[in-house]
């Protein structure tokens, strides 16, 4: 087979694998991107803070079960093949996401609403647990050894691009309808649209052939009969799995979720920034940062994976506190001069149940262009206040830069990780062995980050207390990786002697 044919095949493989994986990430992250609205729809309204934390916990459940999906689908992928396994995960993910868009809210079906959401999040987590390892393995087994970091880096972009696409669809939907309509029913549209994307991706993927390395193993009768036993029952391979977790994916996971999801949560819930502005900030930073996945992936083929991954973790741990301090300072109203304050009172009587509701809106304007809207609702003696801050353009540009720097740390830690994990394990058990540490690091250590960090902020009242968790995990992982991961040669590894 000539080189041009090889290049054509690898790009077809990358496109098909990346398109499907991007859609799965889109499906998975719509929930996180709309967590503030979901907390209002599927949980009791009596305690908004608790409802939001419960939503984040439900979001985290999808991450926690990802290792189980890695075991289930990893085993299936090492037994039956890569292609059909990630076709199955695509359908499970798409069906679950579509179903979330159909669930009646808490007012309609009560406690069944959060229960159904939880079950669907479990299915999403299981599907994603099998998807990433299959796609990364599939691409890596088509790529030349000396370009594995470069080609697998396209798979690495899909998580960030999936988040970006979810934000873009949400913003477009939000801007083509009235805010009340979006809050009432329009938020369901991004969930329902996923079924169209899934069908398109399934059509693309079904035309692929099996991975050549796996097909060769299968033809020679050398595939593993018990991938789980080989992956975790043998001491040497189990040590590699643990090293991959505590020396690479654990730190990479918290860096990924801090730089993207926690940044969005911090903007919306801690800083109380207006919905559209907060999403635009994240979206622009993601667009600017995404090309660096390819850059660091290619660089890892030249200087090795370890240096880049460890550098990203260390830089993130050192920079998070000053970055988030600067972010928080943009909404420090004590340092701004108030010019005017307006308010209006609206009273209405519900035609359905006759409950009287009084709404008071106060708008504070400041000399630098900042505007603060406070909406206080009084219903049956219960008062609920929401604050929404709109910033000027210079503050928005500063926030974009601060989030972009965090995304750079993400690209350093994340771009080489697929090639690194693939190279640690033999082909016959690769799908199973690499999937588990990846999804433990990202699903458990990374996925729990928004919940743990939000709890720390809520309990302490300190806006920056949530950073304790990602900084600690990143530093621990950096130390383990530097001490125990040894590079024998370019992209060849061994465990440091006991």
PDB file of C-alpha atoms in Angstrom, residues 110-251:
ATOM      1  CA  UNK A 110     -42.258  15.080  41.511  1.00  0.00           C
ATOM      2  CA  UNK A 111     -39.394  12.907  42.719  1.00  0.00           C
ATOM      3  CA  UNK A 112     -39.541  10.723  39.598  1.00  0.00           C
ATOM      4  CA  UNK A 113     -37.977  13.580  37.597  1.00  0.00           C
ATOM      5  CA  UNK A 114     -34.560  13.545  39.340  1.00  0.00           C
ATOM      6  CA  UNK A 115     -34.640   9.716  39.492  1.00  0.00           C
ATOM      7  CA  UNK A 116     -35.132   9.405  35.715  1.00  0.00           C
ATOM      8  CA  UNK A 117     -32.427  12.001  35.106  1.00  0.00           C
ATOM      9  CA  UNK A 118     -30.075  10.033  37.347  1.00  0.00           C
ATOM     10  CA  UNK A 119     -30.711   6.777  35.465  1.00  0.00           C
ATOM     11  CA  UNK A 120     -30.086   8.431  32.109  1.00  0.00           C
ATOM     12  CA  UNK A 121     -26.883  10.026  33.414  1.00  0.00           C
ATOM     13  CA  UNK A 122     -25.747   6.555  34.473  1.00  0.00           C
ATOM     14  CA  UNK A 123     -26.309   5.277  30.934  1.00  0.00           C
ATOM     15  CA  UNK A 124     -24.454   8.271  29.501  1.00  0.00           C
ATOM     16  CA  UNK A 125     -21.506   7.637  31.792  1.00  0.00           C
ATOM     17  CA  UNK A 126     -21.344   3.947  30.898  1.00  0.00           C
ATOM     18  CA  UNK A 127     -21.428   4.759  27.183  1.00  0.00           C
ATOM     19  CA  UNK A 128     -18.715   7.407  27.417  1.00  0.00           C
ATOM     20  CA  UNK A 129     -16.602   4.985  29.432  1.00  0.00           C
ATOM     21  CA  UNK A 130     -16.470   2.735  26.394  1.00  0.00           C
ATOM     22  CA  UNK A 131     -16.347   5.410  23.704  1.00  0.00           C
ATOM     23  CA  UNK A 132     -13.093   7.245  24.343  1.00  0.00           C
ATOM     24  CA  UNK A 133     -10.873   4.183  24.733  1.00  0.00           C
ATOM     25  CA  UNK A 134     -12.299   2.676  21.562  1.00  0.00           C
ATOM     26  CA  UNK A 135     -11.824   5.809  19.465  1.00  0.00           C
ATOM     27  CA  UNK A 136      -8.321   6.543  20.782  1.00  0.00           C
ATOM     28  CA  UNK A 137      -7.216   2.934  20.349  1.00  0.00           C
ATOM     29  CA  UNK A 138      -8.740   2.753  16.877  1.00  0.00           C
ATOM     30  CA  UNK A 139      -6.903   5.862  15.662  1.00  0.00           C
ATOM     31  CA  UNK A 140      -3.628   4.917  17.375  1.00  0.00           C
ATOM     32  CA  UNK A 141      -3.651   1.469  15.758  1.00  0.00           C
ATOM     33  CA  UNK A 142      -3.918   3.082  12.328  1.00  0.00           C
ATOM     34  CA  UNK A 143      -1.207   5.704  12.970  1.00  0.00           C
ATOM     35  CA  UNK A 144       2.548   5.376  12.300  1.00  0.00           C
ATOM     36  CA  UNK A 145       4.558   4.982  15.524  1.00  0.00           C
ATOM     37  CA  UNK A 146       6.464   8.242  15.039  1.00  0.00           C
ATOM     38  CA  UNK A 147       3.273  10.272  14.488  1.00  0.00           C
ATOM     39  CA  UNK A 148       0.976   8.697  17.051  1.00  0.00           C
ATOM     40  CA  UNK A 149       0.887  11.803  19.244  1.00  0.00           C
ATOM     41  CA  UNK A 150      -0.032  13.994  16.280  1.00  0.00           C
ATOM     42  CA  UNK A 151      -2.815  11.803  14.917  1.00  0.00           C
ATOM     43  CA  UNK A 152      -4.368  10.942  18.305  1.00  0.00           C
ATOM     44  CA  UNK A 153      -4.339  14.632  19.251  1.00  0.00           C
ATOM     45  CA  UNK A 154      -7.304  15.090  16.895  1.00  0.00           C
ATOM     46  CA  UNK A 155      -9.280  12.751  19.151  1.00  0.00           C
ATOM     47  CA  UNK A 156      -8.131  14.888  22.096  1.00  0.00           C
ATOM     48  CA  UNK A 157      -9.734  17.976  20.561  1.00  0.00           C
ATOM     49  CA  UNK A 158     -13.157  16.338  20.557  1.00  0.00           C
ATOM     50  CA  UNK A 159     -13.808  16.758  24.285  1.00  0.00           C
ATOM     51  CA  UNK A 160     -13.180  20.504  24.108  1.00  0.00           C
ATOM     52  CA  UNK A 161     -14.958  20.869  20.755  1.00  0.00           C
ATOM     53  CA  UNK A 162     -17.912  18.890  22.124  1.00  0.00           C
ATOM     54  CA  UNK A 163     -18.154  21.369  24.982  1.00  0.00           C
ATOM     55  CA  UNK A 164     -17.839  24.261  22.524  1.00  0.00           C
ATOM     56  CA  UNK A 165     -20.574  22.864  20.255  1.00  0.00           C
ATOM     57  CA  UNK A 166     -22.854  22.364  23.261  1.00  0.00           C
ATOM     58  CA  UNK A 167     -22.291  25.989  24.305  1.00  0.00           C
ATOM     59  CA  UNK A 168     -22.834  27.223  20.728  1.00  0.00           C
ATOM     60  CA  UNK A 169     -26.115  25.326  20.316  1.00  0.00           C
ATOM     61  CA  UNK A 170     -27.307  26.571  23.707  1.00  0.00           C
ATOM     62  CA  UNK A 171     -26.411  30.193  22.895  1.00  0.00           C
ATOM     63  CA  UNK A 172     -28.049  30.075  19.467  1.00  0.00           C
ATOM     64  CA  UNK A 173     -31.191  28.533  20.929  1.00  0.00           C
ATOM     65  CA  UNK A 174     -31.186  31.083  23.743  1.00  0.00           C
ATOM     66  CA  UNK A 175     -30.827  34.042  21.353  1.00  0.00           C
ATOM     67  CA  UNK A 176     -33.558  33.046  18.879  1.00  0.00           C
ATOM     68  CA  UNK A 177     -36.258  32.956  21.537  1.00  0.00           C
ATOM     69  CA  UNK A 178     -37.424  34.966  24.512  1.00  0.00           C
ATOM     70  CA  UNK A 179     -35.552  34.301  27.799  1.00  0.00           C
ATOM     71  CA  UNK A 180     -38.772  33.068  29.463  1.00  0.00           C
ATOM     72  CA  UNK A 181     -39.451  30.635  26.612  1.00  0.00           C
ATOM     73  CA  UNK A 182     -35.900  29.280  26.785  1.00  0.00           C
ATOM     74  CA  UNK A 183     -36.198  28.801  30.543  1.00  0.00           C
ATOM     75  CA  UNK A 184     -39.619  27.193  30.159  1.00  0.00           C
ATOM     76  CA  UNK A 185     -39.050  24.739  27.281  1.00  0.00           C
ATOM     77  CA  UNK A 186     -36.326  25.960  24.899  1.00  0.00           C
ATOM     78  CA  UNK A 187     -33.543  24.383  27.000  1.00  0.00           C
ATOM     79  CA  UNK A 188     -34.824  20.984  25.816  1.00  0.00           C
ATOM     80  CA  UNK A 189     -33.917  21.693  22.164  1.00  0.00           C
ATOM     81  CA  UNK A 190     -30.139  21.008  22.503  1.00  0.00           C
ATOM     82  CA  UNK A 191     -30.961  17.607  24.033  1.00  0.00           C
ATOM     83  CA  UNK A 192     -33.442  16.704  21.326  1.00  0.00           C
ATOM     84  CA  UNK A 193     -31.140  17.818  18.493  1.00  0.00           C
ATOM     85  CA  UNK A 194     -28.576  15.208  19.534  1.00  0.00           C
ATOM     86  CA  UNK A 195     -30.550  12.392  17.900  1.00  0.00           C
ATOM     87  CA  UNK A 196     -29.934  13.924  14.451  1.00  0.00           C
ATOM     88  CA  UNK A 197     -26.192  14.166  15.110  1.00  0.00           C
ATOM     89  CA  UNK A 198     -26.050  10.594  16.394  1.00  0.00           C
ATOM     90  CA  UNK A 199     -27.762   9.194  13.292  1.00  0.00           C
ATOM     91  CA  UNK A 200     -25.317  11.049  11.048  1.00  0.00           C
ATOM     92  CA  UNK A 201     -22.321   9.807  13.035  1.00  0.00           C
ATOM     93  CA  UNK A 202     -23.592   6.224  13.056  1.00  0.00           C
ATOM     94  CA  UNK A 203     -23.854   6.300   9.271  1.00  0.00           C
ATOM     95  CA  UNK A 204     -20.237   7.501   9.018  1.00  0.00           C
ATOM     96  CA  UNK A 205     -18.871   4.948  11.466  1.00  0.00           C
ATOM     97  CA  UNK A 206     -20.707   1.886  10.153  1.00  0.00           C
ATOM     98  CA  UNK A 207     -18.663   2.157   6.944  1.00  0.00           C
ATOM     99  CA  UNK A 208     -15.321   1.806   8.731  1.00  0.00           C
ATOM    100  CA  UNK A 209     -13.219  -1.352   8.768  1.00  0.00           C
ATOM    101  CA  UNK A 210     -11.785  -2.949  11.886  1.00  0.00           C
ATOM    102  CA  UNK A 211      -8.419  -1.744  13.255  1.00  0.00           C
ATOM    103  CA  UNK A 212      -5.622  -3.436  11.234  1.00  0.00           C
ATOM    104  CA  UNK A 213      -3.628  -4.408  14.356  1.00  0.00           C
ATOM    105  CA  UNK A 214      -6.669  -5.972  16.019  1.00  0.00           C
ATOM    106  CA  UNK A 215      -7.767  -7.632  12.775  1.00  0.00           C
ATOM    107  CA  UNK A 216      -4.312  -9.205  12.460  1.00  0.00           C
ATOM    108  CA  UNK A 217      -4.401 -10.459  16.045  1.00  0.00           C
ATOM    109  CA  UNK A 218      -7.856 -11.920  15.482  1.00  0.00           C
ATOM    110  CA  UNK A 219      -6.794 -13.626  12.247  1.00  0.00           C
ATOM    111  CA  UNK A 220      -3.813 -15.164  14.046  1.00  0.00           C
ATOM    112  CA  UNK A 221      -5.964 -16.261  16.992  1.00  0.00           C
ATOM    113  CA  UNK A 222      -3.938 -14.134  19.437  1.00  0.00           C
ATOM    114  CA  UNK A 223      -6.686 -11.968  20.918  1.00  0.00           C
ATOM    115  CA  UNK A 224      -7.102 -12.126  24.669  1.00  0.00           C
ATOM    116  CA  UNK A 225      -9.596 -14.651  26.018  1.00  0.00           C
ATOM    117  CA  UNK A 226      -9.916 -12.775  29.302  1.00  0.00           C
ATOM    118  CA  UNK A 227      -8.882  -9.104  28.936  1.00  0.00           C
ATOM    119  CA  UNK A 228      -9.923  -8.247  32.495  1.00  0.00           C
ATOM    120  CA  UNK A 229      -7.750 -10.954  34.037  1.00  0.00           C
ATOM    121  CA  UNK A 230      -4.780 -10.046  31.858  1.00  0.00           C
ATOM    122  CA  UNK A 231      -5.178  -6.324  32.516  1.00  0.00           C
ATOM    123  CA  UNK A 232      -5.703  -6.384  36.253  1.00  0.00           C
ATOM    124  CA  UNK A 233      -4.761  -9.902  37.362  1.00  0.00           C
ATOM    125  CA  UNK A 234      -1.119  -9.720  36.346  1.00  0.00           C
ATOM    126  CA  UNK A 235       1.047  -7.720  38.755  1.00  0.00           C
ATOM    127  CA  UNK A 236       3.206  -6.053  36.098  1.00  0.00           C
ATOM    128  CA  UNK A 237       0.258  -4.794  34.015  1.00  0.00           C
ATOM    129  CA  UNK A 238      -1.724  -3.762  37.102  1.00  0.00           C
ATOM    130  CA  UNK A 239       1.199  -1.613  38.206  1.00  0.00           C
ATOM    131  CA  UNK A 240       1.152   0.057  34.799  1.00  0.00           C
ATOM    132  CA  UNK A 241      -2.592   0.739  35.195  1.00  0.00           C
ATOM    133  CA  UNK A 242      -2.021   2.315  38.623  1.00  0.00           C
ATOM    134  CA  UNK A 243       0.929   4.333  37.350  1.00  0.00           C
ATOM    135  CA  UNK A 244      -1.162   5.644  34.460  1.00  0.00           C
ATOM    136  CA  UNK A 245      -3.855   6.704  36.944  1.00  0.00           C
ATOM    137  CA  UNK A 246      -1.836   8.315  39.744  1.00  0.00           C
ATOM    138  CA  UNK A 247       1.033   9.560  37.582  1.00  0.00           C
ATOM    139  CA  UNK A 248      -0.876  10.945  34.584  1.00  0.00           C
ATOM    140  CA  UNK A 249      -4.671  10.811  34.200  1.00  0.00           C
ATOM    141  CA  UNK A 250      -5.586  11.899  37.742  1.00  0.00           C
ATOM    142  CA  UNK A 251      -3.818  15.251  37.361  1.00  0.00           C
TER     143      UNK A 251
END
